Coordinates of C-alpha atoms and ligand atoms in Angstrom, one line a residue:
Chain A
M727 CA -28.8 -21.9 9.2
R728 CA -27.9 -23.8 6.1
D729 CA -28.7 -22.5 2.7
T730 CA -32.2 -23.6 1.9
L731 CA -32.3 -22.0 -1.5
S732 CA -29.5 -22.4 -4.0
V733 CA -28.7 -20.0 -6.8
L734 CA -27.2 -22.9 -8.6
P735 CA -27.1 -24.3 -11.2
L736 CA -25.9 -21.3 -13.2
T737 CA -26.7 -21.7 -16.9
V738 CA -24.8 -19.7 -19.5
T739 CA -26.2 -19.8 -23.0
D740 CA -24.7 -18.4 -26.2
L741 CA -23.0 -15.6 -24.3
V742 CA -21.6 -12.9 -26.5
F743 CA -19.9 -9.7 -25.5
A744 CA -18.8 -7.4 -28.3
A745 CA -16.9 -4.1 -28.4
G746 CA -16.4 -2.1 -31.4
G747 CA -18.2 -4.7 -33.5
R748 CA -15.7 -7.3 -32.5
P749 CA -17.0 -10.3 -30.4
L750 CA -14.6 -10.6 -27.5
V751 CA -16.7 -13.4 -25.9
D752 CA -18.2 -15.4 -28.7
G753 CA -21.0 -17.8 -28.0
I754 CA -19.9 -19.3 -24.7
G755 CA -22.3 -21.8 -23.0
F756 CA -21.9 -24.0 -20.0
T757 CA -23.8 -25.1 -16.9
L758 CA -22.3 -24.7 -13.4
P759 CA -23.7 -27.1 -10.9
K760 CA -23.2 -26.8 -7.1
G761 CA -19.7 -27.5 -5.7
G762 CA -16.2 -28.0 -7.1
L763 CA -13.6 -25.7 -8.5
T764 CA -14.0 -24.8 -12.1
V765 CA -11.0 -23.3 -13.8
L766 CA -11.3 -20.9 -16.8
I767 CA -8.0 -21.3 -18.6
G768 CA -6.7 -19.9 -21.8
P769 CA -4.1 -17.5 -23.1
N770 CA -4.0 -13.8 -22.4
G771 CA -6.9 -12.0 -24.0
S772 CA -9.0 -15.1 -24.5
G773 CA -11.9 -13.7 -22.7
K774 CA -11.6 -15.2 -19.2
S775 CA -12.0 -12.0 -17.3
L776 CA -14.9 -10.8 -19.5
T777 CA -16.6 -14.1 -19.0
L778 CA -16.3 -13.9 -15.2
R779 CA -17.6 -10.3 -15.2
L780 CA -20.5 -11.3 -17.4
C781 CA -21.4 -14.1 -15.0
H782 CA -21.1 -11.9 -12.0
G783 CA -23.3 -9.3 -13.6
L784 CA -20.7 -6.5 -13.8
L785 CA -21.1 -6.4 -17.6
T786 CA -24.3 -6.8 -19.7
P787 CA -24.0 -9.3 -22.5
T788 CA -24.4 -8.2 -26.0
S789 CA -26.5 -11.3 -26.5
G790 CA -27.0 -14.6 -24.8
V791 CA -28.2 -15.4 -21.3
V792 CA -26.7 -15.7 -17.8
S793 CA -29.3 -17.5 -15.9
W794 CA -29.2 -18.4 -12.2
A795 CA -31.6 -20.9 -10.5
A796 CA -32.7 -17.9 -8.5
A797 CA -33.1 -14.7 -10.5
D798 CA -29.8 -12.7 -10.7
G799 CA -28.3 -15.1 -8.2
V800 CA -30.2 -13.3 -5.4
V801 CA -32.0 -15.2 -2.7
G802 CA -34.2 -13.4 -0.2
G803 CA -32.8 -10.1 -1.3
V804 CA -29.2 -11.2 -0.8
K805 CA -26.8 -11.6 -3.7
R806 CA -25.2 -15.0 -3.3
H807 CA -22.3 -14.7 -5.6
A808 CA -19.2 -12.7 -5.0
M809 CA -16.0 -11.8 -6.9
V810 CA -12.3 -11.4 -6.2
F811 CA -10.3 -9.4 -8.7
Q812 CA -6.9 -9.8 -10.2
K813 CA -5.7 -6.6 -8.6
P814 CA -7.4 -6.5 -5.2
V815 CA -9.6 -3.4 -4.8
M816 CA -8.7 -2.1 -1.4
L817 CA -10.5 0.9 0.1
R818 CA -8.4 3.6 1.8
R819 CA -9.3 2.3 5.2
S820 CA -8.1 -0.3 7.6
A821 CA -8.5 -4.0 6.9
R822 CA -11.4 -4.2 9.3
A823 CA -13.1 -1.2 7.9
N824 CA -12.8 -2.7 4.4
M825 CA -14.6 -5.8 5.6
L826 CA -17.3 -3.8 7.6
H827 CA -17.9 -1.6 4.5
A828 CA -18.9 -4.6 2.4
L829 CA -21.0 -6.1 5.1
A830 CA -22.8 -2.7 5.6
A831 CA -23.4 -2.6 1.8
F832 CA -25.2 -5.9 2.2
G833 CA -27.5 -4.2 4.7
L834 CA -26.5 -6.3 7.7
S835 CA -27.1 -5.2 11.3
R836 CA -24.3 -3.7 13.3
S837 CA -23.9 -6.7 15.5
E838 CA -24.1 -9.1 12.5
R839 CA -21.4 -7.1 10.8
A840 CA -19.1 -7.2 13.8
T841 CA -19.6 -11.0 14.3
R842 CA -18.9 -11.8 10.6
C843 CA -16.0 -9.4 10.4
A844 CA -14.3 -10.9 13.5
E845 CA -15.0 -14.4 12.1
A846 CA -13.5 -13.7 8.7
L847 CA -10.4 -11.9 10.0
E848 CA -9.8 -14.8 12.3
R849 CA -10.3 -17.5 9.7
F850 CA -8.0 -15.9 7.1
G851 CA -5.3 -15.1 9.5
L852 CA -5.8 -11.3 9.4
A853 CA -6.8 -10.7 13.0
G854 CA -3.4 -9.2 13.8
L855 CA -3.6 -6.9 10.8
A856 CA -7.1 -5.7 11.3
E857 CA -6.2 -2.1 12.1
R858 CA -3.6 -1.7 9.3
P859 CA -4.5 0.5 6.4
A860 CA -5.4 -2.1 3.8
R861 CA -3.3 -0.5 1.1
L862 CA -0.2 -0.8 3.1
M863 CA -0.5 -4.5 3.4
S864 CA 1.5 -6.8 1.2
G865 CA 0.1 -8.1 -2.1
G866 CA -0.6 -11.5 -0.5
E867 CA -2.3 -10.0 2.5
Q868 CA -4.4 -7.8 0.3
Q869 CA -5.6 -10.7 -1.8
R870 CA -6.3 -12.7 1.4
L871 CA -8.3 -9.7 2.7
A872 CA -10.2 -9.6 -0.6
I873 CA -11.1 -13.2 -0.3
A874 CA -12.0 -12.9 3.4
R875 CA -14.2 -9.8 2.5
A876 CA -16.0 -11.8 -0.2
W877 CA -16.3 -14.9 2.1
A878 CA -17.9 -12.8 4.9
L879 CA -20.8 -12.1 2.4
R880 CA -21.5 -15.8 2.5
P881 CA -21.6 -16.4 -1.2
Q882 CA -22.6 -19.7 -2.7
V883 CA -20.4 -19.0 -5.7
L884 CA -17.1 -17.2 -5.6
F885 CA -15.6 -15.9 -8.9
L886 CA -11.9 -15.3 -8.8
D887 CA -10.0 -13.6 -11.6
E888 CA -6.4 -14.7 -11.6
P889 CA -6.2 -14.1 -7.8
T890 CA -2.5 -15.1 -7.5
S891 CA -1.1 -13.7 -10.8
Q892 CA 0.7 -10.9 -8.9
L893 CA 1.8 -12.9 -5.9
D894 CA 5.0 -14.8 -5.0
P895 CA 5.0 -18.6 -4.7
G896 CA 4.5 -18.5 -0.9
A897 CA 1.5 -16.2 -1.0
T898 CA 0.2 -18.1 -4.0
R899 CA 0.3 -21.4 -2.0
Q900 CA -1.5 -19.8 0.9
I901 CA -4.3 -18.6 -1.3
E902 CA -4.6 -22.0 -3.0
E903 CA -4.9 -23.7 0.3
M904 CA -7.6 -21.3 1.3
L905 CA -9.5 -22.0 -1.9
M906 CA -9.2 -25.7 -1.4
A907 CA -10.6 -25.3 2.1
L908 CA -13.5 -23.3 0.7
R909 CA -14.2 -25.9 -1.9
G910 CA -14.1 -28.5 0.9
E911 CA -16.8 -26.7 2.7
G912 CA -19.1 -26.8 -0.3
M913 CA -18.5 -23.4 -1.8
T914 CA -18.6 -23.3 -5.6
L915 CA -15.5 -21.7 -7.1
V916 CA -14.9 -20.4 -10.6
M917 CA -11.4 -19.2 -11.1
A918 CA -9.7 -17.7 -14.2
T919 CA -6.0 -18.5 -14.5
H920 CA -3.4 -18.7 -17.2
D921 CA -1.1 -20.7 -14.9
M922 CA -1.1 -24.3 -16.0
G923 CA 0.4 -25.6 -12.8
Q924 CA -2.2 -23.9 -10.7
A925 CA -5.0 -25.3 -12.9
R926 CA -3.6 -28.8 -12.5
R927 CA -3.3 -28.4 -8.7
L928 CA -6.8 -27.0 -8.1
A929 CA -9.2 -27.8 -10.9
D930 CA -12.1 -30.2 -10.8
R931 CA -13.3 -29.0 -14.2
V932 CA -11.7 -27.0 -16.9
L933 CA -13.2 -24.6 -19.3
F934 CA -10.6 -23.8 -22.0
L935 CA -11.1 -20.5 -23.7
N936 CA -9.5 -19.4 -26.9
R937 CA -10.2 -16.2 -28.8
G938 CA -13.4 -15.7 -26.9
R939 CA -14.7 -19.1 -27.7
L940 CA -15.2 -22.1 -25.4
G941 CA -12.7 -24.5 -26.8
E942 CA -13.2 -27.3 -24.4
D943 CA -15.3 -28.1 -21.3
A944 CA -14.0 -31.2 -19.6
A945 CA -13.3 -32.8 -16.2
A946 CA -9.8 -31.9 -15.1
A947 CA -8.2 -35.3 -15.2
P948 CA -9.0 -36.1 -18.8
F949 CA -8.3 -32.6 -19.9
F950 CA -4.7 -32.6 -18.5
A951 CA -4.2 -36.2 -19.7
G952 CA -5.0 -35.3 -23.2
P953 CA -7.2 -32.5 -24.4
A954 CA -9.5 -33.1 -27.3
S955 CA -8.7 -30.0 -29.3
P956 CA -5.4 -29.2 -31.0
E957 CA -5.5 -25.6 -29.5
A958 CA -5.8 -26.9 -26.0
R959 CA -3.0 -29.4 -26.7
A960 CA -0.8 -26.6 -27.9
F961 CA -1.7 -24.5 -24.9
I962 CA -0.8 -27.4 -22.5
A963 CA 2.4 -28.0 -24.3
G964 CA 3.3 -24.4 -23.6
D965 CA 2.8 -23.1 -27.1
L966 CA 0.5 -20.2 -26.4
V967 CA -2.2 -19.9 -29.0
W968 CA -3.1 -16.3 -29.9
Chain B
M780 CA 5.8 57.1 11.5
D781 CA 8.5 55.0 9.8
I782 CA 8.2 51.4 8.9
S783 CA 9.7 50.0 12.1
Q784 CA 7.4 52.2 14.2
S785 CA 4.5 51.0 12.1
F786 CA 5.5 47.4 12.7
A787 CA 5.7 47.9 16.5
A788 CA 2.3 49.5 16.5
A789 CA 0.9 46.7 14.4
I790 CA 2.2 44.0 16.8
G791 CA 0.7 46.1 19.6
L792 CA -2.7 46.0 17.8
I793 CA -2.5 42.2 17.4
L794 CA -1.4 41.5 21.0
G795 CA -3.4 44.3 22.6
G796 CA -6.7 42.8 21.7
D797 CA -8.1 46.1 20.3
P798 CA -11.9 45.5 20.0
A799 CA -12.2 47.1 16.6
F800 CA -9.3 45.1 15.3
L801 CA -10.7 41.9 16.6
A802 CA -14.1 42.7 15.2
I803 CA -12.6 43.0 11.7
V804 CA -10.7 39.7 12.0
G805 CA -13.8 38.0 13.5
L806 CA -16.1 39.2 10.6
S807 CA -13.6 38.1 8.0
L808 CA -13.4 34.6 9.5
T809 CA -17.1 34.3 10.0
V810 CA -17.9 35.4 6.4
T811 CA -15.2 33.1 4.9
L812 CA -15.9 30.1 7.0
S813 CA -19.7 30.4 6.3
A814 CA -19.0 30.7 2.6
V815 CA -16.7 27.6 2.7
A816 CA -19.2 25.6 4.7
I817 CA -22.0 26.3 2.3
A818 CA -19.8 25.7 -0.7
A819 CA -18.7 22.3 0.8
L820 CA -22.2 21.3 1.6
I821 CA -23.4 22.0 -2.0
G822 CA -20.1 21.3 -3.8
L823 CA -19.2 17.9 -2.4
P824 CA -22.3 16.1 -3.5
L825 CA -22.6 18.1 -6.7
G826 CA -19.0 17.3 -7.6
A827 CA -19.5 13.6 -6.9
L828 CA -22.7 13.6 -8.9
L829 CA -20.9 15.2 -11.8
A830 CA -18.2 12.5 -11.6
L831 CA -20.7 9.7 -11.8
A832 CA -23.4 11.1 -14.0
R833 CA -23.4 10.7 -17.8
F834 CA -25.5 13.2 -19.7
P835 CA -25.3 15.2 -22.9
G836 CA -23.2 18.3 -22.3
R837 CA -21.3 16.9 -19.4
G838 CA -18.0 17.8 -20.9
A839 CA -19.1 21.4 -21.3
V840 CA -20.2 21.5 -17.7
I841 CA -16.9 20.2 -16.5
V842 CA -15.0 22.8 -18.6
L843 CA -17.3 25.6 -17.4
V844 CA -16.8 24.6 -13.7
N845 CA -13.0 24.3 -14.2
A846 CA -13.0 27.7 -15.8
L847 CA -15.0 29.2 -13.0
M848 CA -12.2 28.3 -10.6
G849 CA -10.4 31.2 -12.0
L850 CA -13.4 33.6 -11.8
P851 CA -12.0 37.0 -10.8
P852 CA -13.3 38.0 -7.4
V853 CA -14.5 41.4 -8.7
V854 CA -16.6 39.6 -11.3
A855 CA -18.1 37.3 -8.6
G856 CA -18.8 40.5 -6.6
L857 CA -20.4 42.2 -9.6
L858 CA -22.7 39.2 -10.3
V859 CA -23.9 39.1 -6.7
F860 CA -24.2 42.9 -6.7
L861 CA -26.5 42.7 -9.8
L862 CA -28.6 40.0 -8.2
L863 CA -29.0 41.9 -4.9
S864 CA -29.1 45.5 -6.1
R865 CA -32.4 47.3 -5.6
S866 CA -33.5 46.7 -9.2
G867 CA -32.1 43.2 -9.3
P868 CA -34.1 40.0 -9.0
L869 CA -33.3 39.5 -5.3
G870 CA -33.3 43.3 -4.5
P871 CA -36.4 43.2 -2.3
L872 CA -34.5 41.0 0.2
G873 CA -32.4 44.1 1.0
L874 CA -29.2 42.1 1.4
L875 CA -26.8 44.4 -0.4
F876 CA -24.0 45.7 1.8
T877 CA -24.6 43.1 4.5
P878 CA -22.4 40.3 5.7
T879 CA -24.9 37.9 4.1
A880 CA -24.2 39.4 0.7
M881 CA -20.5 38.9 1.3
V882 CA -21.1 35.2 2.2
A883 CA -23.0 34.8 -1.0
A884 CA -20.2 36.3 -3.1
Q885 CA -17.5 34.3 -1.5
T886 CA -19.6 31.1 -1.8
L887 CA -19.7 31.8 -5.5
L888 CA -15.9 32.0 -5.5
V889 CA -15.3 28.8 -3.5
L890 CA -18.0 26.6 -5.0
P891 CA -16.3 26.0 -8.4
I892 CA -13.1 25.0 -6.6
V893 CA -14.9 22.5 -4.4
I894 CA -17.0 21.1 -7.3
A895 CA -14.1 20.8 -9.7
I896 CA -11.7 19.1 -7.3
T897 CA -14.4 16.8 -5.9
R898 CA -15.4 15.8 -9.5
Q899 CA -11.8 15.0 -10.4
L900 CA -11.0 13.1 -7.2
T901 CA -14.2 11.2 -7.1
E902 CA -13.9 10.2 -10.8
D903 CA -10.4 8.9 -10.3
L904 CA -11.3 7.0 -7.1
H905 CA -14.4 5.6 -8.8
G906 CA -12.4 4.3 -11.7
E907 CA -10.4 2.3 -9.2
Y908 CA -13.3 1.2 -7.0
R909 CA -16.1 0.8 -9.5
E910 CA -16.0 -3.0 -10.0
H911 CA -15.7 -3.8 -6.3
L912 CA -18.5 -1.4 -5.4
A913 CA -20.7 -2.8 -8.2
S914 CA -19.9 -6.3 -7.0
I915 CA -21.3 -5.5 -3.5
G916 CA -24.3 -3.7 -4.9
L917 CA -23.1 -0.1 -4.7
T918 CA -23.9 1.2 -8.2
G919 CA -24.8 4.7 -9.3
I920 CA -25.2 7.3 -6.7
S921 CA -25.1 4.8 -3.9
A922 CA -21.3 4.7 -4.4
I923 CA -21.0 8.4 -3.5
P924 CA -20.7 8.1 0.3
T925 CA -17.9 5.6 0.0
L926 CA -16.0 7.7 -2.6
L927 CA -16.3 10.9 -0.6
W928 CA -15.2 9.2 2.6
D929 CA -12.2 7.6 1.0
G930 CA -11.3 10.9 -0.7
R931 CA -11.7 12.8 2.6
F932 CA -8.1 13.9 3.0
A933 CA -7.7 15.1 -0.5
L934 CA -11.1 16.7 -0.4
A935 CA -10.1 18.5 2.8
T936 CA -7.3 19.9 0.8
A937 CA -9.8 21.2 -1.8
I938 CA -11.8 22.8 0.8
L939 CA -8.8 24.5 2.4
A940 CA -7.8 25.8 -1.0
G941 CA -11.2 27.3 -1.3
F942 CA -10.8 28.8 2.2
G943 CA -7.4 30.3 1.1
R944 CA -8.9 31.9 -2.0
A945 CA -11.9 33.4 -0.1
S946 CA -9.9 34.7 2.8
A947 CA -7.4 36.4 0.5
E948 CA -9.8 38.0 -1.9
V949 CA -10.8 41.7 -1.6
G950 CA -12.8 42.4 -4.8
A951 CA -16.0 40.5 -4.1
V952 CA -16.5 41.5 -0.5
L953 CA -15.7 45.1 -1.3
I954 CA -18.3 45.3 -4.0
V955 CA -21.2 43.6 -2.2
G956 CA -20.2 44.5 1.3
G957 CA -19.2 48.2 0.8
N958 CA -16.5 48.2 3.4
I959 CA -18.7 49.8 6.1
A960 CA -16.8 50.3 9.3
G961 CA -17.9 48.0 12.1
Y962 CA -20.3 46.2 9.8
T963 CA -18.9 44.8 6.6
R964 CA -15.2 45.8 6.9
T965 CA -13.0 42.7 6.5
M966 CA -9.3 42.2 6.8
T967 CA -8.7 42.6 3.1
T968 CA -11.0 45.6 2.6
A969 CA -9.6 47.3 5.7
I970 CA -6.0 46.8 4.4
A971 CA -6.9 48.3 1.1
L972 CA -8.6 51.3 2.7
E973 CA -6.1 51.9 5.6
T974 CA -3.1 51.7 3.3
S975 CA -4.5 54.4 1.0
K976 CA -5.4 56.5 4.1
G977 CA -1.9 56.0 5.5
D978 CA -2.9 54.1 8.6
L979 CA 0.0 51.6 8.2
P980 CA -0.2 50.0 11.7
L981 CA -3.7 48.7 11.2
A982 CA -3.0 47.6 7.6
L983 CA 0.2 45.8 8.7
G984 CA -1.4 44.2 11.7
L985 CA -4.2 42.8 9.6
G986 CA -1.7 41.7 6.9
I987 CA 0.3 39.8 9.6
V988 CA -2.9 38.0 10.7
L989 CA -3.7 37.1 7.1
I990 CA -0.2 35.7 6.6
L991 CA -0.5 33.7 9.8
L992 CA -3.8 32.4 8.6
T993 CA -2.4 31.3 5.3
L994 CA 0.4 29.5 7.1
A995 CA -2.1 27.8 9.3
I996 CA -4.1 26.7 6.3
N997 CA -1.1 25.3 4.6
A998 CA 0.1 23.5 7.7
V999 CA -3.3 21.8 8.1
T1000 CA -3.3 21.0 4.3
Y1001 CA 0.1 19.4 4.7
G1002 CA -1.1 17.4 7.7
A1003 CA -4.2 16.2 5.9
S1004 CA -2.2 15.0 2.9
R1005 CA 0.3 13.2 5.2
V1006 CA -2.5 11.4 7.0
G1007 CA -4.2 10.7 3.7
A1008 CA -1.0 9.2 2.3
R1009 CA -1.0 6.7 5.1
F1010 CA -4.3 5.3 3.9
A1011 CA -3.7 5.7 0.2
G1012 CA -0.7 3.4 0.4
Ligands
LIG2289 N1 -14.3 -3.2 -22.1 C1 -13.6 -3.6 -23.1 N2 -13.7 -3.0 -24.3 C2 -13.0 -3.5 -25.4 N3 -12.2 -4.5 -25.3 C3 -12.0 -5.2 -24.2 C4 -12.8 -4.8 -23.0 N4 -12.4 -5.6 -22.0 C5 -11.6 -6.5 -22.5 N5 -11.3 -6.3 -23.8 C6 -10.5 -7.1 -24.8 O1 -11.2 -8.3 -24.8 C7 -10.2 -9.4 -24.9 C8 -10.5 -10.4 -23.8 O2 -10.2 -9.7 -22.6 P1 -10.1 -10.5 -21.2 O3 -11.4 -11.1 -20.9 O4 -9.6 -9.5 -20.2 O5 -9.0 -11.6 -21.4 P2 -8.3 -12.6 -20.4 O6 -8.8 -12.3 -19.0 O7 -8.5 -13.9 -20.9 O8 -6.8 -12.2 -20.5 C9 -8.9 -8.7 -24.8 O9 -8.4 -8.6 -26.1 C10 -9.1 -7.4 -24.3 O10 -8.2 -6.4 -24.7
LIG2290 MG1 -7.9 -11.5 -17.4

């Protein structure tokens, strides 16, 4: 049962999100084709999280358009994009119940829920933790569960907002390996990070944000070899631009 | 009879299984449990709705509900009395001085507690869960079942608090029940009456049962919060 209908490409045009009369996301535009890992990089407060939320439909743009190949990124009544947050949102239930809850919200049958849940717990190395209250798990385990929970929903696109920013290097590496495996299987990933090293390790493409604007949209290799804009150069050099 | 003799007689009443004594305890529990059940049935969804809904005057409603938590039982009794009295709007139902009227009055006492605490808990939980729930398609009122379930231990505490308030109050059931022996006489109204009449053993016996009940409520509340803490992490 391969995906016959793709929600991609995603086309973002002149995206603006303003609060208190101040544009926080200011005229961003890009096209996201199928496959690969796109990194949204930029200093704190540059609008990475807002951009992801706008794309995922959690926020309504002040102006501009987020346009999927299938309306709202929904195919056959099923939303085909998912999101993992910086601070994993864990329900006050076991790891398994967290997973089953999301699957139930997607309207899946009981047997389908059980199958997908077992599959996801297994794949992300959580089978042994299935009955643990999710909020008692370590930060790394929680984020793994959040990714597994999103994966179980079979998204074509997975948005990740700094998924490793609160994790130690070991847990970070685990998550990065999982993301590379997902990319290898054809899932399209869009990840915000302000960690330059992580961007270098994972990115196929870089969207550099600065003060709510898209400073640069480039393939990863040329971007890291020498970004076109002075702001991006300063950012790479470690001089955060504010 | 001195105090120690009264105590001995009271213990005798409790252990002896005196039918009149048991009837009073039974009626009290029935009335209060019914009131709490009705208040929970109405208050949980209403509190959750108040947490999620945005409408003009919402702040005023929240302040009002919070204030009603402190509604004096005699005033709750008076309000229900006015509704049910022969010339009141619900007078024709003939419910005044019946256990049903007592349930109504106690429901009025418990409801604001359930609504107010549910509103606060659901709102806090929603703040934390909102984005994830929206991400998986649970927006608006479709988020309520998740929030109530995840708040279940804290909500149980709210309901037990309501139970504690209702089982301890005397004013409301006295006004709308009338303290009729064998019909609307509860533990608290009996204590009030028997103490003034000088029947200390009965008053003391019922008082001891009330204290044990309060202890039991608090033990269950403590247990619920302990189990809840396990899941809250
Ligand atoms: N709902 C909001 N209302 C007002 N300002 C916001 C809101 N969300 C974010 N901001 C502000 O917008 C800017 C960009 O935020 P964000 O996208 O979270 O940045 P990043 O993820 O790149 O660190 C920040 O200055 C932040 O304080
Ligand atoms: Mg951010």
